[in-house]
Coordinates of C-alpha atoms in Angstrom, one line a residue:
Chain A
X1 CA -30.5 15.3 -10.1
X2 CA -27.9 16.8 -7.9
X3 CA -29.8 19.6 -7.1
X4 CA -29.2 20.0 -3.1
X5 CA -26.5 17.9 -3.0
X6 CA -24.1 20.1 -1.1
X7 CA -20.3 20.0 -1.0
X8 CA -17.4 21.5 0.7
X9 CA -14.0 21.7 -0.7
X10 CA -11.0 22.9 1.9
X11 CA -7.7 23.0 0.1
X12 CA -5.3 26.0 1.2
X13 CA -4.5 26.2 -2.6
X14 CA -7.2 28.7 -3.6
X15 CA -7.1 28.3 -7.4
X16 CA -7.6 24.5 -7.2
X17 CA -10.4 25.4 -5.0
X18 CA -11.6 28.0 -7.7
X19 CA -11.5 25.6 -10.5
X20 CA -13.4 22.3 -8.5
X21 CA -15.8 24.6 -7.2
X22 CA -16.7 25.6 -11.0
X23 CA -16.7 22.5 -12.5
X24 CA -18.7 20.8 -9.6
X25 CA -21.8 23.7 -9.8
X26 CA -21.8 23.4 -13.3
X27 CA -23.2 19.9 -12.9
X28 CA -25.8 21.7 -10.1
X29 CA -24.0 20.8 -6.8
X30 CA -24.0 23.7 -4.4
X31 CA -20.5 24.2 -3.3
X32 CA -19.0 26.2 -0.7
X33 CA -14.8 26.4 0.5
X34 CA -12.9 26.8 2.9
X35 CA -8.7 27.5 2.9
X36 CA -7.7 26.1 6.2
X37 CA -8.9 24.1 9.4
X38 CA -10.2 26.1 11.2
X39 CA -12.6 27.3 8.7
X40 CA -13.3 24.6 7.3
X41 CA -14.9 23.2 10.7
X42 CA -16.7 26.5 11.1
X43 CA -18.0 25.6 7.4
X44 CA -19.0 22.1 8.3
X45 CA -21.1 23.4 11.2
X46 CA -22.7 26.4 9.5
X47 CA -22.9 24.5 5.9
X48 CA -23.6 21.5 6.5
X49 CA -22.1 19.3 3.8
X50 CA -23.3 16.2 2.3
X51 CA -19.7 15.6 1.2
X52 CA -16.0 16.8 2.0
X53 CA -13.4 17.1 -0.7
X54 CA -10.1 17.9 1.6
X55 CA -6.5 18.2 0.5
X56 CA -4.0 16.3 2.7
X57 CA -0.9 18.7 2.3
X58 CA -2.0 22.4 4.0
X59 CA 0.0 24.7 6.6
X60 CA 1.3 22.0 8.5
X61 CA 2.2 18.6 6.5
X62 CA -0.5 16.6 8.3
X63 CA -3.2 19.4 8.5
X64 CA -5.5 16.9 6.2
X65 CA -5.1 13.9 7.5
X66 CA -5.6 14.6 11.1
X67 CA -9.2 16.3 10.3
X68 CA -9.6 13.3 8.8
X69 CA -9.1 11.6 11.5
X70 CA -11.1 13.5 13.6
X71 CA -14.2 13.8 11.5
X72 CA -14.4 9.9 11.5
X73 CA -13.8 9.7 15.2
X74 CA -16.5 11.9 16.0
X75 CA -20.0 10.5 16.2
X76 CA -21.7 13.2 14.5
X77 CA -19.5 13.1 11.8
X78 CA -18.4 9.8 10.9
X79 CA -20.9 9.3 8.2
X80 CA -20.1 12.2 6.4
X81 CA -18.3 11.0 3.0
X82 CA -14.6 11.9 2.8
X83 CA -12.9 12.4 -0.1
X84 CA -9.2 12.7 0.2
X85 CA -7.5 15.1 -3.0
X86 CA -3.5 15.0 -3.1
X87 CA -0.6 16.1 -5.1
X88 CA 1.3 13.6 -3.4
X89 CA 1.6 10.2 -3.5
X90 CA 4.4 7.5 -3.2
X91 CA 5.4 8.3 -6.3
X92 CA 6.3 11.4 -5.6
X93 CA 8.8 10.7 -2.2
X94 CA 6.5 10.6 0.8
X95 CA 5.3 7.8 2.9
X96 CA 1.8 8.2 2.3
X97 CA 0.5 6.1 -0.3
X98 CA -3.3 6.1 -0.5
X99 CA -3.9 2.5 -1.1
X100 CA -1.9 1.2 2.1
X101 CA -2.0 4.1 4.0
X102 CA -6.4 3.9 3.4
X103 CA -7.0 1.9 6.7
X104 CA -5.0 4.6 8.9
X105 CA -6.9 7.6 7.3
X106 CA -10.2 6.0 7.0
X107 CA -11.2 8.5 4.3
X108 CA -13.9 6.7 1.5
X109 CA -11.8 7.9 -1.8
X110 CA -8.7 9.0 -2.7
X111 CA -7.8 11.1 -5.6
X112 CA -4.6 12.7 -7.3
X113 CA -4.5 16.2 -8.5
X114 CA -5.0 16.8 -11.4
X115 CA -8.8 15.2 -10.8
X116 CA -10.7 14.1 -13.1
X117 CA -14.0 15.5 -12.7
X118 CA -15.7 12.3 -14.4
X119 CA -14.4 9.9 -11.8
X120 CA -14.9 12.7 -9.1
X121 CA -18.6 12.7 -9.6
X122 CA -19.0 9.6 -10.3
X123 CA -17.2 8.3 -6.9
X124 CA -19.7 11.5 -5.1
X125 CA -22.4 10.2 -6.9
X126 CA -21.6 6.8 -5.4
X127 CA -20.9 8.0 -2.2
X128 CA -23.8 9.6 -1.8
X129 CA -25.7 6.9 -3.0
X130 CA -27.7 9.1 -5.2
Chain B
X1 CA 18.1 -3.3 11.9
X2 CA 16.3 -1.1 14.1
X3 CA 18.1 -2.4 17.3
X4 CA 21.0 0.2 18.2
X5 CA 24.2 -1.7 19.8
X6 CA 24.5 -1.1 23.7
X7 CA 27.6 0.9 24.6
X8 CA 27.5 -1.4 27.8
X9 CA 27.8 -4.5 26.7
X10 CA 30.8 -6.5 25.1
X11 CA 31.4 -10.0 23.9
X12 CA 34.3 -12.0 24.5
X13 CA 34.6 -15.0 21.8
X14 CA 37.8 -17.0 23.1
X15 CA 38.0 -20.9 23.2
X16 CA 40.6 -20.4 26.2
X17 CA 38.6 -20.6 29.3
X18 CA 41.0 -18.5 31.1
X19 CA 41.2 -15.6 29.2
X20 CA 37.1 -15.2 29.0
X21 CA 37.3 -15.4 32.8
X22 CA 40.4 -13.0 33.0
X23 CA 38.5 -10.4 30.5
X24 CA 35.2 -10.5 32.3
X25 CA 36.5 -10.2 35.5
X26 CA 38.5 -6.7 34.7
X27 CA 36.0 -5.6 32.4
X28 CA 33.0 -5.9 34.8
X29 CA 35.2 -4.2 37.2
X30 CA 34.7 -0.9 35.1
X31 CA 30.7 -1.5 34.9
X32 CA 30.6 -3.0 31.7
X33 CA 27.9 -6.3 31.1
X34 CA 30.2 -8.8 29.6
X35 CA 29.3 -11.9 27.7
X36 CA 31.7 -14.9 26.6
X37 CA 31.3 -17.5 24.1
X38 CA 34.2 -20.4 23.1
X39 CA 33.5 -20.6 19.6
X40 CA 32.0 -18.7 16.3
X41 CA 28.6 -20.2 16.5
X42 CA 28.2 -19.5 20.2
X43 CA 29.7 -16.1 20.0
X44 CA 27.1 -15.0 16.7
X45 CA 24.4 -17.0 18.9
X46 CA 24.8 -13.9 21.6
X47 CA 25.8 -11.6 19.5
X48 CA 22.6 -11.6 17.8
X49 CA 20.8 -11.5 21.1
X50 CA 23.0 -9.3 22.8
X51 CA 23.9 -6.3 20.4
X52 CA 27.3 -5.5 22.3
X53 CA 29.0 -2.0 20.9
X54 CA 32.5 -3.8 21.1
X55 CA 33.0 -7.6 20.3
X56 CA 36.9 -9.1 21.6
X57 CA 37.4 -12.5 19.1
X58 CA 40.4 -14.7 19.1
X59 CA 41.6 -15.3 15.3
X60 CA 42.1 -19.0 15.9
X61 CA 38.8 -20.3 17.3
X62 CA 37.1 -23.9 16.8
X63 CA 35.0 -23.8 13.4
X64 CA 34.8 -20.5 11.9
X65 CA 37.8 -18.4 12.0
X66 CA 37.4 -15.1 14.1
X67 CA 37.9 -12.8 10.8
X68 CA 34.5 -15.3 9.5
X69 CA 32.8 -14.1 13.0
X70 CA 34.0 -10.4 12.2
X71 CA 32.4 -10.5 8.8
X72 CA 29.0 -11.6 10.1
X73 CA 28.9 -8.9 12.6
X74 CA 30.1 -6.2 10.4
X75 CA 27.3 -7.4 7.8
X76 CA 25.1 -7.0 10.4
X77 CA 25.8 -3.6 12.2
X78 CA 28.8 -1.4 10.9
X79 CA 29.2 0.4 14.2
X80 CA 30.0 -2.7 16.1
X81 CA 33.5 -2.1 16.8
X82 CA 36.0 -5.3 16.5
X83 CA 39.0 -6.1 18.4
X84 CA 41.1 -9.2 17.4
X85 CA 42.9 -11.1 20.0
X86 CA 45.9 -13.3 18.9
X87 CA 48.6 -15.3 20.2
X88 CA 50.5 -14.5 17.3
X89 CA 50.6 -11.2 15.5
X90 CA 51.8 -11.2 11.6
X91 CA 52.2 -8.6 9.4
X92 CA 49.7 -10.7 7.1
X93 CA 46.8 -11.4 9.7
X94 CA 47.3 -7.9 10.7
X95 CA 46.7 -6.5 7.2
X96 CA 43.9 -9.1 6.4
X97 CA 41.8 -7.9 9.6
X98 CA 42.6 -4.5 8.7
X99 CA 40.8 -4.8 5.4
X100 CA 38.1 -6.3 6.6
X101 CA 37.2 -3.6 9.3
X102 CA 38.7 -4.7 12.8
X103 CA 39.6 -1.7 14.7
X104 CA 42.4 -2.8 17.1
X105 CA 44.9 -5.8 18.0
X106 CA 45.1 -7.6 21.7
X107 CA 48.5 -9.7 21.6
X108 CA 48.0 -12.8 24.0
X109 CA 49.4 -12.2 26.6
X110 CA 48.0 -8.9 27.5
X111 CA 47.7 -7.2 30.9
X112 CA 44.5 -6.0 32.8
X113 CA 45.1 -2.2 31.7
X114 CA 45.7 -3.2 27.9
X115 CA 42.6 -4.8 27.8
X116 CA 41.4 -1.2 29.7
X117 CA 42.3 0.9 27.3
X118 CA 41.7 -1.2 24.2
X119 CA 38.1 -1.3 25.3
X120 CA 38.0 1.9 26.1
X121 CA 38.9 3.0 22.7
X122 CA 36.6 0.5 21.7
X123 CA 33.7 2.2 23.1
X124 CA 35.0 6.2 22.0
X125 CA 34.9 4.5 18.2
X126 CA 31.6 3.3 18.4
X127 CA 30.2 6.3 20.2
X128 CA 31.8 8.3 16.9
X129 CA 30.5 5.6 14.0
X130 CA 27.2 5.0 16.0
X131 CA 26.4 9.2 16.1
X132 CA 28.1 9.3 12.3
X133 CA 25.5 6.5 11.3
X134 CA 22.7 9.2 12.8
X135 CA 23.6 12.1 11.5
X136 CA 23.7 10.1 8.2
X137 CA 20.1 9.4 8.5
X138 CA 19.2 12.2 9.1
X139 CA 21.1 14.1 6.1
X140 CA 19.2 11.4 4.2
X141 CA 15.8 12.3 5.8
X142 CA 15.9 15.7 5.2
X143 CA 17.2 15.5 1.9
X144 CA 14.0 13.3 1.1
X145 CA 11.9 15.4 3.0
X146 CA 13.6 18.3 0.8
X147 CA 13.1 15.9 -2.2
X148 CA 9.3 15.4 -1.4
X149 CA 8.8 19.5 -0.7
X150 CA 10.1 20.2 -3.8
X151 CA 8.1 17.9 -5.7
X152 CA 5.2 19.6 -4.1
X153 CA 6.0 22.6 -4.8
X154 CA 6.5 21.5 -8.5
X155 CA 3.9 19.1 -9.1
X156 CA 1.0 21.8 -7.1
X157 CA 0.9 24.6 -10.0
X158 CA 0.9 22.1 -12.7
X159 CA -2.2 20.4 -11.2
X160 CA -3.7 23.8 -11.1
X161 CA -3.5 24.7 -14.3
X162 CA -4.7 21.5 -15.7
X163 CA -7.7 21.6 -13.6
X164 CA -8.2 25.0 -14.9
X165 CA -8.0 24.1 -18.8
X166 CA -10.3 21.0 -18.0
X167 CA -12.6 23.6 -17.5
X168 CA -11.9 25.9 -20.1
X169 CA -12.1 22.7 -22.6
X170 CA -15.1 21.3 -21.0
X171 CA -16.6 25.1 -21.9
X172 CA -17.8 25.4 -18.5
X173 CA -17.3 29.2 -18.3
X174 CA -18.5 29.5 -22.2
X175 CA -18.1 28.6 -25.6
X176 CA -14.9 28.7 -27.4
X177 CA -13.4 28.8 -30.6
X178 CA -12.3 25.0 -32.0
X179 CA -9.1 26.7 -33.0
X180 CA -8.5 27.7 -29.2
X181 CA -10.1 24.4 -27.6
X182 CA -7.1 22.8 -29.7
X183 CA -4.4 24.9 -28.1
X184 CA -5.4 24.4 -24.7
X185 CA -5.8 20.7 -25.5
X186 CA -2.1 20.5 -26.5
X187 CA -1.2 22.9 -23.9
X188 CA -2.8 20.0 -21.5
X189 CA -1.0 17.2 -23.0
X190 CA 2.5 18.9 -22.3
X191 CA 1.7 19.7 -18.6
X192 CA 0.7 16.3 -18.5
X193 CA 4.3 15.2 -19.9
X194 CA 5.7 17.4 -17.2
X195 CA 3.9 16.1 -14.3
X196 CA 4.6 12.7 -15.3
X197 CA 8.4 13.1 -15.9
X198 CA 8.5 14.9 -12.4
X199 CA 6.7 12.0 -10.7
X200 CA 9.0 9.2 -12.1
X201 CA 12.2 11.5 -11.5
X202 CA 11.1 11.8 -7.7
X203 CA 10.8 8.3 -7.8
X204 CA 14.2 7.2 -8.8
X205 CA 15.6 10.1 -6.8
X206 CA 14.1 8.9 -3.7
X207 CA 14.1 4.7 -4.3
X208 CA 15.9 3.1 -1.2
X209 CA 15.5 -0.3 -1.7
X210 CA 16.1 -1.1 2.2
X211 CA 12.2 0.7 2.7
X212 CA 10.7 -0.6 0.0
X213 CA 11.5 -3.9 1.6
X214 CA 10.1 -3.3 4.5
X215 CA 6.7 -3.0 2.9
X216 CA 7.0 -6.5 1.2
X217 CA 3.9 -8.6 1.3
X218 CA 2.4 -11.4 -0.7
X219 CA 1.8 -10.4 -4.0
X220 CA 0.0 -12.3 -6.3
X221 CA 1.3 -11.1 -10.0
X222 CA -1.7 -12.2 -11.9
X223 CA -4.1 -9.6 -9.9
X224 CA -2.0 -6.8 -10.9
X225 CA -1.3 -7.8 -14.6
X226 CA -4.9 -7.9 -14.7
X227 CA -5.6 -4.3 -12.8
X228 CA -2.9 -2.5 -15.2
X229 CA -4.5 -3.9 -18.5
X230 CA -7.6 -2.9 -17.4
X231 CA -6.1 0.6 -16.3
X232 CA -4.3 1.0 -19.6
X233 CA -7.4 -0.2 -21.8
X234 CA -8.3 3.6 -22.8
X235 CA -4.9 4.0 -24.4
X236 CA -4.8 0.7 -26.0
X237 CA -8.3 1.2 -27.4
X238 CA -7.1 4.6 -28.7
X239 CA -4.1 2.9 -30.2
X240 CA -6.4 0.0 -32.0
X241 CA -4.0 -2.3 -30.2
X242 CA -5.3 -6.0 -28.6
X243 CA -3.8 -6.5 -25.2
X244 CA -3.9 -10.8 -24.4
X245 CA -3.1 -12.0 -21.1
X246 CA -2.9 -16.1 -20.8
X247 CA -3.1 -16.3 -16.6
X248 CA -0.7 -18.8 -15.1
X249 CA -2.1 -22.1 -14.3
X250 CA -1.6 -21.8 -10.5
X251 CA -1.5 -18.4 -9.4
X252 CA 1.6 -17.3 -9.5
X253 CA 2.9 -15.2 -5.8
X254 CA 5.6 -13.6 -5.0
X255 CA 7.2 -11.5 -1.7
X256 CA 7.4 -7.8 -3.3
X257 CA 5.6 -4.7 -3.0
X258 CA 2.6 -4.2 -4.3
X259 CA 2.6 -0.5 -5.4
X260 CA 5.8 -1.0 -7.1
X261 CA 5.3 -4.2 -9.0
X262 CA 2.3 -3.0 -10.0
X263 CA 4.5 0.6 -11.5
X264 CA 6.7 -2.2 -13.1
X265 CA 4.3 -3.7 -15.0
X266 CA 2.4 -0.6 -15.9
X267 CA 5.3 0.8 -17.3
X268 CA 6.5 -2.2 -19.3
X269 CA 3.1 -3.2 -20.8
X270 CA 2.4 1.1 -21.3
X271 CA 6.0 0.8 -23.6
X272 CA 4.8 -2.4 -25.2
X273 CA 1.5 -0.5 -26.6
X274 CA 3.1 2.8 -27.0
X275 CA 6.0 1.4 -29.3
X276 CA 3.4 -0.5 -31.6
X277 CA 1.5 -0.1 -34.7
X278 CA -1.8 1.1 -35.2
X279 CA -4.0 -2.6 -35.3
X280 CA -1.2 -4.3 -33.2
X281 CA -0.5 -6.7 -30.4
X282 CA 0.4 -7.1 -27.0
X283 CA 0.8 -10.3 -25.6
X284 CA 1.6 -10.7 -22.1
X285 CA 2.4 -14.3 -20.6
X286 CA 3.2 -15.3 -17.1
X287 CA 4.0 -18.6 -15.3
X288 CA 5.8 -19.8 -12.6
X289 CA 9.4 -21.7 -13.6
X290 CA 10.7 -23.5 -10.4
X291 CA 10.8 -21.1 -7.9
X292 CA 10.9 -18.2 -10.5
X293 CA 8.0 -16.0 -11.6
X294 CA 8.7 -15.3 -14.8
X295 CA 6.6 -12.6 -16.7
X296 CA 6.8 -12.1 -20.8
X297 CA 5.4 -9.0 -22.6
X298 CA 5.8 -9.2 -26.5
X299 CA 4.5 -6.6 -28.6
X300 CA 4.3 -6.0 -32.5
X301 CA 6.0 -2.9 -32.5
X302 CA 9.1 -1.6 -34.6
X303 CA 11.5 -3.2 -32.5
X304 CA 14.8 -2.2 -30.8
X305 CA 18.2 -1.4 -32.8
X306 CA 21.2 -3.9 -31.0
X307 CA 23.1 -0.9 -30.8
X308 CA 20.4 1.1 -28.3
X309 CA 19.5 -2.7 -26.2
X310 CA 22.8 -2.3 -24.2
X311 CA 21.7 1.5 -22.7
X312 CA 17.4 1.2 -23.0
X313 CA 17.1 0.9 -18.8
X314 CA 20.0 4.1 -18.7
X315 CA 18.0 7.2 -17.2
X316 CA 16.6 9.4 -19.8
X317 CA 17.4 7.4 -22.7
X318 CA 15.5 7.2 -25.6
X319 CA 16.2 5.3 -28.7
X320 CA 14.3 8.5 -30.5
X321 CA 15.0 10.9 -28.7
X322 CA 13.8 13.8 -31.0
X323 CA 11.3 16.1 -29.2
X324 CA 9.1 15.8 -32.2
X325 CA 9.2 12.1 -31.6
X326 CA 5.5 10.6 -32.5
X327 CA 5.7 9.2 -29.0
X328 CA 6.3 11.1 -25.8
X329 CA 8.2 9.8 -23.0
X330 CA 10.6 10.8 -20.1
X331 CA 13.4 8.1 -20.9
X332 CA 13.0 6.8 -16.8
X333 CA 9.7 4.7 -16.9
X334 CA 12.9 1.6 -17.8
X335 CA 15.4 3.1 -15.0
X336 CA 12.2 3.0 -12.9
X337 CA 11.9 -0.8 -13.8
X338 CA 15.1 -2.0 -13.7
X339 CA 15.6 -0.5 -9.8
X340 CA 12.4 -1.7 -9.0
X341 CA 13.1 -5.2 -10.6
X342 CA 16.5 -5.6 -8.9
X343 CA 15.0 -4.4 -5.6
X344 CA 12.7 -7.6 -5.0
X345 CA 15.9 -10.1 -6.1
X346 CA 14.6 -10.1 -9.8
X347 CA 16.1 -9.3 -13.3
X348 CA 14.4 -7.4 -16.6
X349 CA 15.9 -8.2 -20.2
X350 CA 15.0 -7.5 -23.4
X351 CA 14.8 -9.2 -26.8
X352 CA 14.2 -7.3 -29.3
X353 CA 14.8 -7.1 -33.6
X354 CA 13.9 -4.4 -35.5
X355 CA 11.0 -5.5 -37.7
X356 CA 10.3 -7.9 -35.3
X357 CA 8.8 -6.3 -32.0
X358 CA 10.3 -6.8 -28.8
X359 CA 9.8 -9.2 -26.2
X360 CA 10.5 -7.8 -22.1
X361 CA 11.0 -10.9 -19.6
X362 CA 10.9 -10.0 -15.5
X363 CA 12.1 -12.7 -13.7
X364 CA 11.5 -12.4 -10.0
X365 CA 12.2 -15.3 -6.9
X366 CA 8.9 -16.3 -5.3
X367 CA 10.7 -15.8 -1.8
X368 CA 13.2 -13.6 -0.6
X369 CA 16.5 -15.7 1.1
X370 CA 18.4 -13.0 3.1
X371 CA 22.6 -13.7 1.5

């Protein structure tokens, strides 16, 4: 059962936030959000995720990735599952391409906007070992 | 190349010993690190090491001519700036050099200051083509960057409201008439179209085939025929078409990129059961044919009219291009291929007959010899 499974979801667009946070409690996660950095690390101290679902592209164009990188250099956080959401990928002009760039970012998935809720939980499901 | 020519260094390529020790006694005079080679092969030798801004080369040279040493150094760096000594100056050398991108003449003999102020003018051109070249790349940056913005700007709303219908169809927020499930559900299928034509468009809006080099690896093409049949098995399925694969005998590997090999072959095989009837077959083949990999996708469709297999890899094209078309698609996914294809050395043809299916060969060198 995913009751108590908790999630956060920081993405500075608030309607995709909206719609994952819906589709994610209707299966009985508890899901809270966050639109920016900064509080989204207050909501990882006061909420205590099981799981992050972060969007690479906010304010700045490396807002994602460097907290990121910071969460997984930081010993009280590096175990805490990633999941990396984007509307861009190679395809679309920039550098970052999930499957090389993975190494660098270290996240533990990667997906592409629109997501797919099946896979999403599934990949949580398997990220959290449940 | 990385490597940026130094505006402090030149190269004198003369087989006469006393005009290398002539020039690089005046030119080191003015603070300038000057190199000297008595042939072609010496001079390209330091040149490659060496990166001078301004190269001085005698026409008549042992082994390769000094317009052959130009043309190496101009296929190597365009901002290197040339001069071309000669003991002899005709109207048809003169012309020839021009053509091929020499910037100035040194008539033998010449005096200290000519040499001065050829080399001096030498170094002003280059300081113009080398800051040129810059502001070049960086038009080209930003215009990506715009590119890339843009497509993000596009591609974000789009996401949005598919995420949002997901959720009306998946009734998450209530029930809902079948009548208005169907909508939506067609309403998703054309943002889908969108999305899709926006990401190939980006693609072949922002290719440059000199970065997508850089990110060559080993490939092996078997691996990734395998992970896009396996990706595309839901549409096949709902297609009731058969997708065979016969693997090569010894794995067939190639120099490419990965990512974009892998959009090649998606894109072609996608076509192949797209374009077919309803209980058909793909059949994709792939072997290695000297130093060639060489990969076959056949498929059972309706095949392609001779007078549309000239223009199918044109952008946009569509042999039915009718918007009520029974199958959707943006006219790029063979653009995409056919840049992609010629980017790693490699060629894409088509045989096709109508009534007959069609037949899409890739042919791509196992290595990558630099011309």
């Amino acid at each position: 059962m995913n009751k108590g499974k908790r999630l956060l979801i920081i993405d500075d667009d608030p309607d995709f936030r909206e719609a994952l946070r819906i589709s994610l409690e209707s299966l009985g996660y508890e899901v809270s959000v966050a639109g920016d950095l900064d509080s989204g690390y207050k909501a990882i101290h006061d909420f205590l995720p099981d799981l992050l679902i972060l969007d690479v592209m906010m304010e700045r164009l490396d807002d994602g990735f460097r907290m990121c990188y910071d969460l997984k250099h930081d010993p009280s956080y590096r175990n805490l599952p990633v999941v990396i959401v984007t509307s861009v990928t190679q395809a679309t002009g920039l550098k970052f391409n999930p499957e090389t760039d993975g190494e660098y970012l270290e996240a533990d998935a990667y997906f592409q906007k629109p997501v797919s809720i099946e896979e999403l939980v599934a990949t949580i499901k398997r990220l959290l070992k449940e | 190349m990385t490597d940026v020519p130094s505006p402090t260094k030149v190269l004198v390529i003369d087989d006469e010993e006393d005009i290398r020790d002539a020039c690089k006694a005046v030119l080191e005079k003015d603070g300038l690190c000057v190199f000297t080679a008595s042939d072609g092969k010496g001079g390209i030798e330091i040149f490659g090491r060496e990166l001078p801004a301004v190269v001085l080369v005698d026409l008549k040279i042992p082994g390769m001519s000094g317009l052959e040493v130009v043309d190496h150094i101009r296929g190597v760096d365009e901002t290197v700036v040339n001069v071309v000594i000669t003991g002899y100056g005709t109207v048809e050398n003169a012309v020839e050099a021009m053509k091929k991108g020499v910037y100035e003449f040194l008539s033998k003999p010449f005096t200290p200051d000519q040499l001065r102020m050829v080399v001096k003018g030498a170094l002003e051109r280059f300081r113009i083509l080398h800051h040129n070249k810059a502001l070049a790349e960086e038009r080209e940056r930003i215009r990506r960057n715009l590119l890339s913005l843009v497509s993000h700007e596009l591609r974000s709303p789009i996401a949005v409201v598919i995420q949002y219908l997901d959720v009306l169809l998946g009734k998450i927020v209530g029930d809902l008439p079948q009548p208005a499930l169907d909508i939506l559900s067609k309403c998703k299928d054309r943002l889908s179209e969108m999305l899709e034509l926006i990401g190939k468009w980006i693609t072949l809006a922002t290719f440059d085939a000199s970065t997508l080099k850089e990110s060559f690896s080993t490939v092996q093409l078997g691996e990734i025929v395998e992970d896009v049949i396996q990706c595309l098995r839901p549409e096949a399925e709902s297609m009731e078409v058969s997708v065979s694969f016969s693997p090569p005998q010894e794995s067939v590997t190639v120099m490419g990129s990965r990512v974009a090999l892998s959009e090649v072959i998606r894109n072609i095989v996608s076509n192949a059961i797209k374009y077919n009837r309803k209980g058909g077959r793909v059949s994709i083949d792939l072997a290695l044919d000297h130093d060639t990999a060489v990969m076959s996708v056949k498929d059972t469709g309706p095949g392609i009219p001779e007078e549309h297999l000239q223009r199918i890899f044109d952008e946009f094209y569509r042999v039915d291009g009718r918007r009520t078309s029974p199958v959707k698609g943006s006219g790029l996914g063979l653009a995409i291929v056919k840049k992609l294809v010629e980017s790693h050395g490699g060629k894409v043809q088509v045989y096709s007959k109508v009534g007959e299916g069609s037949n899409f060969i890739v042919t791509i060198p196992i290595s990558q010899k630099t011309q």
